[in-house]
Amino acid sequence: MRVLMAIAVTALGLLPACAAEKLNVLLVVSDDLCNRLGCYGDTRAQSPHVDRLARRGVRFDRAYCQYPLCNPSRASFLTGRRPDTTRVQDNSLHFRKTLGDIVTLPQAFRQAGYFVARVGKLYHYGVPGDIGTNGLDDAPSWDRVVNPRGRDRDDEDQIFTLRPDLQGPARFGGVLSWLAAEGTDDEQTDAKGAAAAIELLEQNRDRPFFLAVGFYRPHTPFVAPKAYFAKHPLEHIQLPQVPQKHRQTAPPLAFASARPEQDKMTDELRRQAIQAYYASVSFMDAQLGRLLDALDRLDLTRRTIVVFTSDHGYHLGEHGLWQKMSLFENSARVPLIISVPGTRAGGRPCTRTVELVDLYPTLVDLCGLPVPKGLEGTSLRPLLNDPEAPWDKPAFTQVVHRGVRGRTVRTERYRYTEWDDGLQGAQLYDYATDPKETVNRAADPKYAEVVISMRRLLQRRTDP
């Protein structure tokens, strides 16, 4: 009877529940990954395995993090709470200090009898300093943990950095730095992580599992074997065009994530940095491909939900910015692909605005697990059934610069941002006419009604 019900559900194009199908979950999180991916329209990027996953899953084209920094973002989507609730707004505070014995996403699966394991970076790790350690991990979340460590940690004296005056890992973790590495893929941390994850798949193929794999790349330092740099010749690297008047139309705090050494880069260094980033993305993509191949080989693809995402986006010169911590699209937007066996929506894009905080309720919903109280996201199940289903939920992202709070709300057409509740400036961008966010419309009389409606959305989310 249970099999007949599952067949009927699949025939209707609806999502099967893990309670009937016992689907596994493979959650793959890349670090500092913006939409430099072929399936997201970047023809210069080489990410065939992300593209392959997108062909069988739902690709969310407007997915957003809740805080464009590693620890706050990861604490948010792994607990299902927004940063105002976790109170994590830097890379040092552990969410348990504010939330106590809250049940995390992997912990919910562990309590439901799944084998739950982590390989690499899921909760926050300082990169590269914490590679090979537990970092800011959460022991109650896992049955098993693996902390891979590759030659990228041993080759740090060879890494080029814009700040050679700094000492230790600080020269690389928050500074643009890169290395075209000697040696093979298998010697690098992410390759070792992929190998460990495959071993866990092999060992646990006959019981339900929740396996979380956190790749460190393309987080700076951008390290990948030389062959991946060769895939992205410098002469093919294009630099983004930044309108000179752009900074005059937006509040100064919008650009507060800029670092002095980045403003001094030559065009040649900018091309080298972008090349190294692309190389790191392609290397990470190859490791994802190994995981997907293992699912196929072990006959797990047909009963495994696969989620691929990143903790936040990344700037590569857009708006004159590099890295993260802005409230522009490049920093707040993330790649998100969810592949669920037995659905008809595979290979279709979704243009609705969704959030990383939606992952927790989505996965427990799909798998028929008890839904813990207090989750602040919304299950994406309706959009996984039909990517064009009605959906009016906006996406919210926040950040703090110089002690000032910035908050932004994104709908399918607009982004509205306020700094210090508008006292230190506001921004409005119309993506129908200005997809690169070059003209701030917040003070444009033609957009007065849009500003009012967007501000109401923002206040409804942020007011006590």
Short mmCIF file of C-alpha atoms in Angstrom, two decimals:
data_model
loop_
_atom_site.label_atom_id
_atom_site.label_comp_id
_atom_site.label_asym_id
_atom_site.label_seq_id
_atom_site.Cartn_x
_atom_site.Cartn_y
_atom_site.Cartn_z
CA MET A 1 0.00 0.00 0.00
CA ARG A 2 2.83 2.39 0.90
CA VAL A 3 4.52 1.72 -2.46
CA LEU A 4 1.24 2.35 -4.32
CA MET A 5 0.80 5.66 -2.50
CA ALA A 6 4.34 6.71 -3.39
CA ILE A 7 3.76 5.85 -7.06
CA ALA A 8 0.53 7.85 -7.08
CA VAL A 9 2.22 10.87 -5.52
CA THR A 10 5.01 10.78 -8.09
CA ALA A 11 2.54 10.41 -10.94
CA LEU A 12 0.77 13.57 -9.82
CA GLY A 13 4.07 15.47 -9.91
CA LEU A 14 4.02 16.02 -6.15
CA LEU A 15 6.92 15.62 -3.77
CA PRO A 16 7.26 12.31 -1.95
CA ALA A 17 7.78 12.47 1.80
CA CYS A 18 10.74 10.82 3.45
CA ALA A 19 8.33 9.10 5.83
CA ALA A 20 7.18 6.98 2.86
CA GLU A 21 10.29 7.02 0.68
CA LYS A 22 13.01 7.36 3.33
CA LEU A 23 14.88 9.91 1.23
CA ASN A 24 18.40 10.86 2.28
CA VAL A 25 19.75 14.42 2.31
CA LEU A 26 23.07 15.58 0.88
CA LEU A 27 23.64 19.25 1.76
CA VAL A 28 26.61 20.82 -0.04
CA VAL A 29 27.70 24.32 1.00
CA SER A 30 30.38 26.20 -0.92
CA ASP A 31 32.14 29.12 0.78
CA ASP A 32 31.90 32.71 -0.52
CA LEU A 33 30.30 31.65 -3.79
CA CYS A 34 28.57 34.24 -5.93
CA ASN A 35 26.63 33.43 -9.08
CA ARG A 36 29.78 32.87 -11.15
CA LEU A 37 28.25 29.69 -12.54
CA GLY A 38 27.32 28.65 -16.04
CA CYS A 39 23.78 27.62 -15.12
CA TYR A 40 23.26 31.14 -13.73
CA GLY A 41 24.20 32.66 -17.06
CA ASP A 42 27.92 33.34 -16.72
CA THR A 43 29.36 31.90 -19.93
CA ARG A 44 32.93 32.45 -18.72
CA ALA A 45 32.50 30.23 -15.68
CA GLN A 46 33.21 26.53 -15.93
CA SER A 47 31.01 24.68 -13.45
CA PRO A 48 29.72 21.64 -15.35
CA HIS A 49 28.70 19.70 -12.25
CA VAL A 50 26.72 22.52 -10.67
CA ASP A 51 25.10 22.88 -14.10
CA ARG A 52 24.43 19.13 -14.13
CA LEU A 53 22.68 19.34 -10.76
CA ALA A 54 20.65 22.32 -11.97
CA ARG A 55 19.38 20.27 -14.91
CA ARG A 56 17.70 17.83 -12.56
CA GLY A 57 16.80 20.17 -9.69
CA VAL A 58 15.07 23.51 -9.24
CA ARG A 59 17.47 26.41 -9.68
CA PHE A 60 16.46 29.38 -7.56
CA ASP A 61 17.51 32.54 -9.39
CA ARG A 62 16.59 34.90 -6.55
CA ALA A 63 17.84 33.27 -3.35
CA TYR A 64 19.32 35.45 -0.59
CA CYS A 65 21.34 35.07 2.59
CA GLN A 66 20.24 36.77 5.78
CA TYR A 67 23.66 38.20 6.64
CA PRO A 68 26.57 38.45 4.16
CA LEU A 69 29.21 37.07 6.53
CA CYS A 70 30.11 33.44 7.22
CA ASN A 71 29.22 32.89 10.88
CA PRO A 72 25.99 34.94 11.00
CA SER A 73 24.72 33.38 7.78
CA ARG A 74 25.53 29.81 8.73
CA ALA A 75 24.15 30.24 12.24
CA SER A 76 20.96 31.56 10.64
CA PHE A 77 20.19 28.86 8.08
CA LEU A 78 21.40 25.96 10.24
CA THR A 79 19.13 27.04 13.11
CA GLY A 80 16.26 28.33 10.96
CA ARG A 81 16.38 31.71 12.72
CA ARG A 82 17.17 35.18 11.48
CA PRO A 83 20.19 37.13 12.77
CA ASP A 84 17.99 39.28 15.03
CA THR A 85 17.01 36.06 16.81
CA THR A 86 20.41 34.34 16.86
CA ARG A 87 22.08 37.68 17.70
CA VAL A 88 25.12 36.43 15.80
CA GLN A 89 26.54 39.33 13.79
CA ASP A 90 30.27 38.54 13.74
CA ASN A 91 32.59 35.58 13.25
CA SER A 92 33.26 34.94 16.93
CA LEU A 93 29.92 34.41 18.72
CA HIS A 94 28.55 30.86 18.89
CA PHE A 95 24.78 30.68 18.55
CA ARG A 96 24.48 28.35 21.58
CA LYS A 97 25.47 31.27 23.80
CA THR A 98 22.29 33.08 22.81
CA LEU A 99 19.92 30.27 21.79
CA GLY A 100 20.85 27.59 24.31
CA ASP A 101 19.62 24.07 23.52
CA ILE A 102 17.85 24.98 20.28
CA VAL A 103 17.45 22.09 17.78
CA THR A 104 19.54 22.72 14.67
CA LEU A 105 18.74 21.49 11.16
CA PRO A 106 21.09 18.49 11.27
CA GLN A 107 20.10 17.83 14.88
CA ALA A 108 16.44 17.50 13.81
CA PHE A 109 17.45 14.69 11.47
CA ARG A 110 19.64 13.12 14.12
CA GLN A 111 16.72 13.06 16.55
CA ALA A 112 14.59 11.42 13.85
CA GLY A 113 16.99 8.48 13.62
CA TYR A 114 19.08 9.51 10.63
CA PHE A 115 22.84 9.04 10.52
CA VAL A 116 24.07 12.64 10.52
CA ALA A 117 27.61 13.61 9.55
CA ARG A 118 29.62 16.68 8.65
CA VAL A 119 32.66 16.93 6.39
CA GLY A 120 34.48 20.26 6.26
CA LYS A 121 33.00 23.70 6.93
CA LEU A 122 29.33 23.88 7.87
CA TYR A 123 29.36 26.09 10.93
CA HIS A 124 31.96 28.83 10.91
CA TYR A 125 35.66 28.20 10.43
CA GLY A 126 38.31 30.85 10.05
CA VAL A 127 39.84 30.29 6.61
CA PRO A 128 42.55 29.24 6.24
CA GLY A 129 43.58 29.19 9.93
CA ASP A 130 40.91 26.76 11.18
CA ILE A 131 41.15 24.26 8.32
CA GLY A 132 41.73 20.82 9.80
CA THR A 133 40.13 21.72 13.14
CA ASN A 134 36.60 21.75 14.54
CA GLY A 135 36.41 25.53 14.16
CA LEU A 136 33.24 26.99 15.63
CA ASP A 137 31.43 23.68 15.29
CA ASP A 138 28.36 22.40 17.15
CA ALA A 139 28.84 18.92 18.61
CA PRO A 140 25.13 18.15 19.25
CA SER A 141 24.45 18.49 15.52
CA TRP A 142 26.45 15.46 14.37
CA ASP A 143 27.06 11.75 14.86
CA ARG A 144 30.34 11.97 12.97
CA VAL A 145 32.65 14.79 11.89
CA VAL A 146 35.59 14.88 9.48
CA ASN A 147 37.99 17.83 9.32
CA PRO A 148 40.03 17.48 6.11
CA ARG A 149 43.37 19.27 5.80
CA GLY A 150 45.34 19.51 2.56
CA ARG A 151 48.55 20.93 1.22
CA ASP A 152 46.90 24.34 0.74
CA ARG A 153 47.55 24.80 4.50
CA ASP A 154 51.19 23.80 4.09
CA ASP A 155 51.84 25.95 1.03
CA GLU A 156 50.78 29.23 2.62
CA ASP A 157 54.27 30.69 2.32
CA GLN A 158 53.80 30.54 -1.46
CA ILE A 159 50.47 32.42 -1.54
CA PHE A 160 50.37 35.90 -3.05
CA THR A 161 48.50 38.40 -0.87
CA LEU A 162 47.65 42.08 -1.12
CA ARG A 163 48.72 42.43 2.53
CA PRO A 164 52.12 40.72 2.95
CA ASP A 165 52.71 42.95 6.01
CA LEU A 166 50.15 40.98 8.01
CA GLN A 167 51.21 37.89 9.93
CA GLY A 168 49.78 34.37 9.95
CA PRO A 169 46.40 33.42 8.49
CA ALA A 170 45.28 37.07 8.71
CA ARG A 171 47.33 37.69 5.56
CA PHE A 172 44.86 35.57 3.60
CA GLY A 173 41.49 35.00 5.27
CA GLY A 174 40.07 38.50 4.81
CA VAL A 175 42.48 39.71 2.15
CA LEU A 176 42.49 39.01 -1.57
CA SER A 177 45.15 36.34 -2.03
CA TRP A 178 45.71 33.44 -4.39
CA LEU A 179 47.94 30.58 -5.51
CA ALA A 180 48.13 28.44 -8.64
CA ALA A 181 49.16 25.33 -6.74
CA GLU A 182 51.56 22.58 -7.62
CA GLY A 183 50.48 18.99 -7.19
CA THR A 184 47.28 17.10 -7.78
CA ASP A 185 43.64 17.71 -6.90
CA ASP A 186 43.75 14.94 -4.31
CA GLU A 187 46.26 16.86 -2.19
CA GLN A 188 43.94 19.82 -1.64
CA THR A 189 41.61 20.15 1.37
CA ASP A 190 38.35 20.12 -0.60
CA ALA A 191 39.42 17.02 -2.56
CA LYS A 192 40.21 15.26 0.70
CA GLY A 193 36.81 16.34 1.95
CA ALA A 194 35.09 14.92 -1.11
CA ALA A 195 36.93 11.61 -0.63
CA ALA A 196 35.85 11.45 3.02
CA ALA A 197 32.25 12.24 2.09
CA ILE A 198 32.24 9.49 -0.54
CA GLU A 199 33.53 7.02 2.04
CA LEU A 200 30.69 7.99 4.38
CA LEU A 201 28.20 7.47 1.54
CA GLU A 202 29.62 4.02 0.92
CA GLN A 203 29.49 3.09 4.59
CA ASN A 204 25.95 4.36 5.19
CA ARG A 205 24.19 3.67 1.91
CA ASP A 206 21.77 1.22 3.54
CA ARG A 207 20.37 3.54 6.21
CA PRO A 208 18.83 7.01 6.03
CA PHE A 209 21.46 9.72 6.25
CA PHE A 210 21.87 13.48 6.39
CA LEU A 211 25.34 14.26 5.08
CA ALA A 212 26.55 17.87 5.09
CA VAL A 213 29.64 18.67 3.05
CA GLY A 214 31.24 22.08 3.37
CA PHE A 215 33.77 23.07 0.72
CA TYR A 216 36.23 25.84 1.58
CA ARG A 217 36.63 27.16 -1.93
CA PRO A 218 36.32 29.68 -3.38
CA HIS A 219 36.96 31.47 -0.05
CA THR A 220 40.17 33.48 -0.13
CA PRO A 221 42.97 32.49 -0.46
CA PHE A 222 41.89 31.36 -3.92
CA VAL A 223 43.93 28.16 -4.14
CA ALA A 224 43.52 25.58 -6.87
CA PRO A 225 45.87 23.37 -8.91
CA LYS A 226 47.45 25.12 -11.88
CA ALA A 227 45.28 23.27 -14.39
CA TYR A 228 42.21 25.16 -13.17
CA PHE A 229 43.91 28.52 -13.71
CA ALA A 230 44.67 27.44 -17.28
CA LYS A 231 40.93 26.99 -17.87
CA HIS A 232 40.49 30.76 -17.36
CA PRO A 233 43.18 32.60 -19.37
CA LEU A 234 43.92 36.13 -18.17
CA GLU A 235 43.25 37.57 -21.62
CA HIS A 236 39.64 36.36 -21.35
CA ILE A 237 39.01 38.00 -17.98
CA GLN A 238 36.73 41.03 -18.23
CA LEU A 239 36.64 43.68 -15.52
CA PRO A 240 33.28 45.08 -14.41
CA GLN A 241 32.47 48.63 -15.40
CA VAL A 242 31.79 50.90 -12.42
CA PRO A 243 30.00 54.18 -13.30
CA GLN A 244 31.90 57.13 -11.82
CA LYS A 245 28.71 58.76 -10.51
CA HIS A 246 27.56 55.57 -8.80
CA ARG A 247 29.04 56.37 -5.39
CA GLN A 248 27.49 59.83 -5.47
CA THR A 249 23.95 58.43 -5.60
CA ALA A 250 24.20 55.92 -2.73
CA PRO A 251 24.92 56.43 1.01
CA PRO A 252 28.59 56.09 2.04
CA LEU A 253 27.74 53.12 4.26
CA ALA A 254 26.74 51.16 1.17
CA PHE A 255 30.45 50.97 0.32
CA ALA A 256 31.77 50.49 3.86
CA SER A 257 33.02 46.96 3.11
CA ALA A 258 35.75 48.34 0.83
CA ARG A 259 39.33 47.70 1.99
CA PRO A 260 42.10 50.23 1.28
CA GLU A 261 44.43 47.75 -0.40
CA GLN A 262 41.73 46.83 -2.92
CA ASP A 263 41.42 50.41 -4.13
CA LYS A 264 45.13 50.33 -5.02
CA MET A 265 44.92 47.29 -7.27
CA THR A 266 46.03 47.60 -10.88
CA ASP A 267 43.88 46.19 -13.67
CA GLU A 268 46.41 43.38 -14.03
CA LEU A 269 46.00 42.41 -10.37
CA ARG A 270 42.23 42.63 -10.71
CA ARG A 271 42.33 40.18 -13.60
CA GLN A 272 44.59 37.84 -11.67
CA ALA A 273 42.25 37.91 -8.68
CA ILE A 274 39.20 37.14 -10.84
CA GLN A 275 41.08 34.39 -12.67
CA ALA A 276 42.04 32.82 -9.33
CA TYR A 277 38.45 33.04 -8.10
CA TYR A 278 37.14 31.33 -11.24
CA ALA A 279 39.83 28.65 -10.88
CA SER A 280 38.79 27.98 -7.29
CA VAL A 281 35.14 27.73 -8.34
CA SER A 282 36.01 25.21 -11.07
CA PHE A 283 38.06 23.18 -8.60
CA MET A 284 35.22 23.15 -6.07
CA ASP A 285 32.83 22.17 -8.87
CA ALA A 286 35.00 19.17 -9.71
CA GLN A 287 34.68 17.96 -6.12
CA LEU A 288 30.91 18.34 -6.29
CA GLY A 289 31.02 16.21 -9.42
CA ARG A 290 32.75 13.43 -7.49
CA LEU A 291 29.91 13.46 -4.94
CA LEU A 292 27.25 13.30 -7.66
CA ASP A 293 29.13 10.47 -9.38
CA ALA A 294 29.23 8.56 -6.08
CA LEU A 295 25.47 8.96 -5.62
CA ASP A 296 24.96 7.52 -9.10
CA ARG A 297 27.40 4.65 -8.58
CA LEU A 298 25.88 3.68 -5.23
CA ASP A 299 22.31 3.88 -6.60
CA LEU A 300 21.55 6.68 -4.13
CA THR A 301 20.53 9.40 -6.58
CA ARG A 302 16.97 8.09 -6.84
CA ARG A 303 16.45 8.44 -3.07
CA THR A 304 18.59 11.41 -2.08
CA ILE A 305 17.61 15.07 -1.87
CA VAL A 306 20.59 17.16 -2.95
CA VAL A 307 20.92 20.81 -1.91
CA PHE A 308 23.70 23.03 -3.22
CA THR A 309 24.21 26.57 -1.96
CA SER A 310 26.66 29.03 -0.38
CA ASP A 311 26.66 31.10 2.79
CA HIS A 312 26.50 34.42 0.89
CA GLY A 313 27.51 36.03 -2.36
CA TYR A 314 30.71 37.81 -3.36
CA HIS A 315 31.92 40.92 -5.17
CA LEU A 316 34.59 40.75 -7.83
CA GLY A 317 34.91 44.47 -8.52
CA GLU A 318 31.23 45.30 -9.00
CA HIS A 319 30.39 48.67 -7.40
CA GLY A 320 34.14 48.99 -6.86
CA LEU A 321 33.83 46.36 -4.10
CA TRP A 322 35.49 43.01 -3.50
CA GLN A 323 34.47 40.12 -1.28
CA LYS A 324 31.29 40.35 0.86
CA MET A 325 29.56 42.39 3.61
CA SER A 326 27.57 44.69 1.35
CA LEU A 327 23.82 44.87 0.81
CA PHE A 328 24.12 44.93 -2.95
CA GLU A 329 22.87 42.01 -5.04
CA ASN A 330 26.33 40.50 -5.56
CA SER A 331 26.84 40.04 -1.83
CA ALA A 332 23.32 39.15 -0.68
CA ARG A 333 22.36 36.75 -3.47
CA VAL A 334 23.41 33.10 -3.36
CA PRO A 335 23.21 30.16 -5.72
CA LEU A 336 20.62 27.65 -4.56
CA ILE A 337 19.70 24.38 -6.26
CA ILE A 338 17.43 21.76 -4.71
CA SER A 339 17.03 18.38 -6.39
CA VAL A 340 14.28 16.10 -5.08
CA PRO A 341 13.76 12.65 -6.62
CA GLY A 342 10.41 11.95 -8.19
CA THR A 343 9.40 15.47 -9.15
CA ARG A 344 8.46 16.94 -12.51
CA ALA A 345 9.99 20.33 -11.79
CA GLY A 346 13.57 19.16 -12.34
CA GLY A 347 15.59 21.42 -14.60
CA ARG A 348 13.27 24.40 -14.21
CA PRO A 349 14.34 27.80 -12.87
CA CYS A 350 12.42 29.60 -10.15
CA THR A 351 12.37 33.41 -10.12
CA ARG A 352 10.57 33.82 -6.79
CA THR A 353 12.46 35.49 -3.94
CA VAL A 354 13.54 32.91 -1.37
CA GLU A 355 15.91 32.89 1.59
CA LEU A 356 18.51 30.59 3.10
CA VAL A 357 16.47 30.59 6.30
CA ASP A 358 13.87 28.66 4.27
CA LEU A 359 16.13 25.60 3.99
CA TYR A 360 15.41 24.20 7.45
CA PRO A 361 11.59 24.18 7.15
CA THR A 362 11.87 22.91 3.57
CA LEU A 363 13.94 19.84 4.41
CA VAL A 364 11.97 18.80 7.48
CA ASP A 365 8.77 19.30 5.47
CA LEU A 366 10.00 17.16 2.58
CA CYS A 367 11.13 14.43 4.94
CA GLY A 368 8.08 14.37 7.17
CA LEU A 369 10.01 15.26 10.32
CA PRO A 370 8.49 17.12 13.25
CA VAL A 371 8.80 20.86 12.67
CA PRO A 372 10.48 22.54 15.67
CA LYS A 373 8.80 25.63 17.04
CA GLY A 374 10.28 29.00 16.22
CA LEU A 375 11.50 28.44 12.67
CA GLU A 376 11.42 31.78 10.84
CA GLY A 377 11.59 30.62 7.26
CA THR A 378 8.97 29.09 4.96
CA SER A 379 9.00 25.68 3.30
CA LEU A 380 9.84 25.91 -0.40
CA ARG A 381 7.86 22.78 -1.14
CA PRO A 382 5.22 24.64 -3.22
CA LEU A 383 7.97 26.04 -5.48
CA LEU A 384 9.65 22.66 -5.77
CA ASN A 385 6.36 21.29 -7.04
CA ASP A 386 5.77 24.28 -9.32
CA PRO A 387 8.54 26.92 -9.65
CA GLU A 388 5.96 29.39 -10.98
CA ALA A 389 3.50 28.93 -8.13
CA PRO A 390 2.10 32.12 -6.54
CA TRP A 391 4.59 33.42 -3.98
CA ASP A 392 4.69 36.92 -2.53
CA LYS A 393 7.30 36.41 0.18
CA PRO A 394 10.19 38.93 -0.02
CA ALA A 395 13.78 38.29 1.11
CA PHE A 396 15.54 40.15 3.91
CA THR A 397 19.26 40.69 4.49
CA GLN A 398 21.04 42.78 7.09
CA VAL A 399 24.52 43.88 8.08
CA VAL A 400 26.28 46.19 10.55
CA HIS A 401 28.98 48.66 9.48
CA ARG A 402 30.72 51.07 11.87
CA GLY A 403 28.09 50.30 14.47
CA VAL A 404 25.27 51.24 12.09
CA ARG A 405 22.60 48.76 11.08
CA GLY A 406 21.75 48.30 7.43
CA ARG A 407 18.66 46.37 6.34
CA THR A 408 17.43 45.50 2.88
CA VAL A 409 14.34 43.88 1.40
CA ARG A 410 14.25 42.25 -2.04
CA THR A 411 11.18 41.52 -4.13
CA GLU A 412 11.22 40.12 -7.65
CA ARG A 413 11.59 43.61 -9.13
CA TYR A 414 13.01 45.92 -6.44
CA ARG A 415 15.55 46.18 -3.65
CA TYR A 416 15.08 48.75 -0.90
CA THR A 417 17.77 49.40 1.73
CA GLU A 418 17.90 51.62 4.80
CA TRP A 419 20.88 52.56 6.92
CA ASP A 420 20.14 53.40 10.55
CA ASP A 421 16.40 53.15 9.78
CA GLY A 422 16.90 55.65 6.96
CA LEU A 423 18.63 58.31 9.04
CA GLN A 424 21.92 57.65 7.24
CA GLY A 425 20.50 57.05 3.82
CA ALA A 426 18.33 54.77 1.72
CA GLN A 427 18.61 52.98 -1.62
CA LEU A 428 16.08 51.74 -4.14
CA TYR A 429 16.99 49.78 -7.25
CA ASP A 430 14.65 48.79 -10.06
CA TYR A 431 15.98 45.60 -11.65
CA ALA A 432 13.60 45.88 -14.59
CA THR A 433 15.52 48.95 -15.81
CA ASP A 434 18.78 48.76 -13.83
CA PRO A 435 19.91 45.15 -13.23
CA LYS A 436 23.41 46.24 -12.14
CA GLU A 437 22.15 48.63 -9.43
CA THR A 438 23.79 51.76 -10.78
CA VAL A 439 21.02 54.33 -10.18
CA ASN A 440 19.60 54.84 -6.71
CA ARG A 441 15.90 55.72 -7.09
CA ALA A 442 15.15 56.29 -3.39
CA ALA A 443 14.75 60.06 -3.89
CA ASP A 444 13.20 59.87 -7.37
CA PRO A 445 9.62 61.26 -7.26
CA LYS A 446 8.59 58.75 -9.91
CA TYR A 447 9.30 55.97 -7.42
CA ALA A 448 7.72 57.58 -4.36
CA GLU A 449 4.94 55.01 -4.11
CA VAL A 450 7.40 52.14 -4.57
CA VAL A 451 9.54 53.51 -1.73
CA ILE A 452 6.51 53.69 0.55
CA SER A 453 5.45 50.10 -0.18
CA MET A 454 8.98 48.71 0.11
CA ARG A 455 9.56 50.57 3.35
CA ARG A 456 6.39 49.05 4.76
CA LEU A 457 7.70 45.59 3.89
CA LEU A 458 10.98 46.33 5.61
CA GLN A 459 9.34 47.77 8.71
CA ARG A 460 6.92 44.86 8.96
CA ARG A 461 9.89 42.52 9.16
CA THR A 462 12.00 44.60 11.55
CA ASP A 463 9.50 46.25 13.91
CA PRO A 464 9.12 44.52 17.32
#
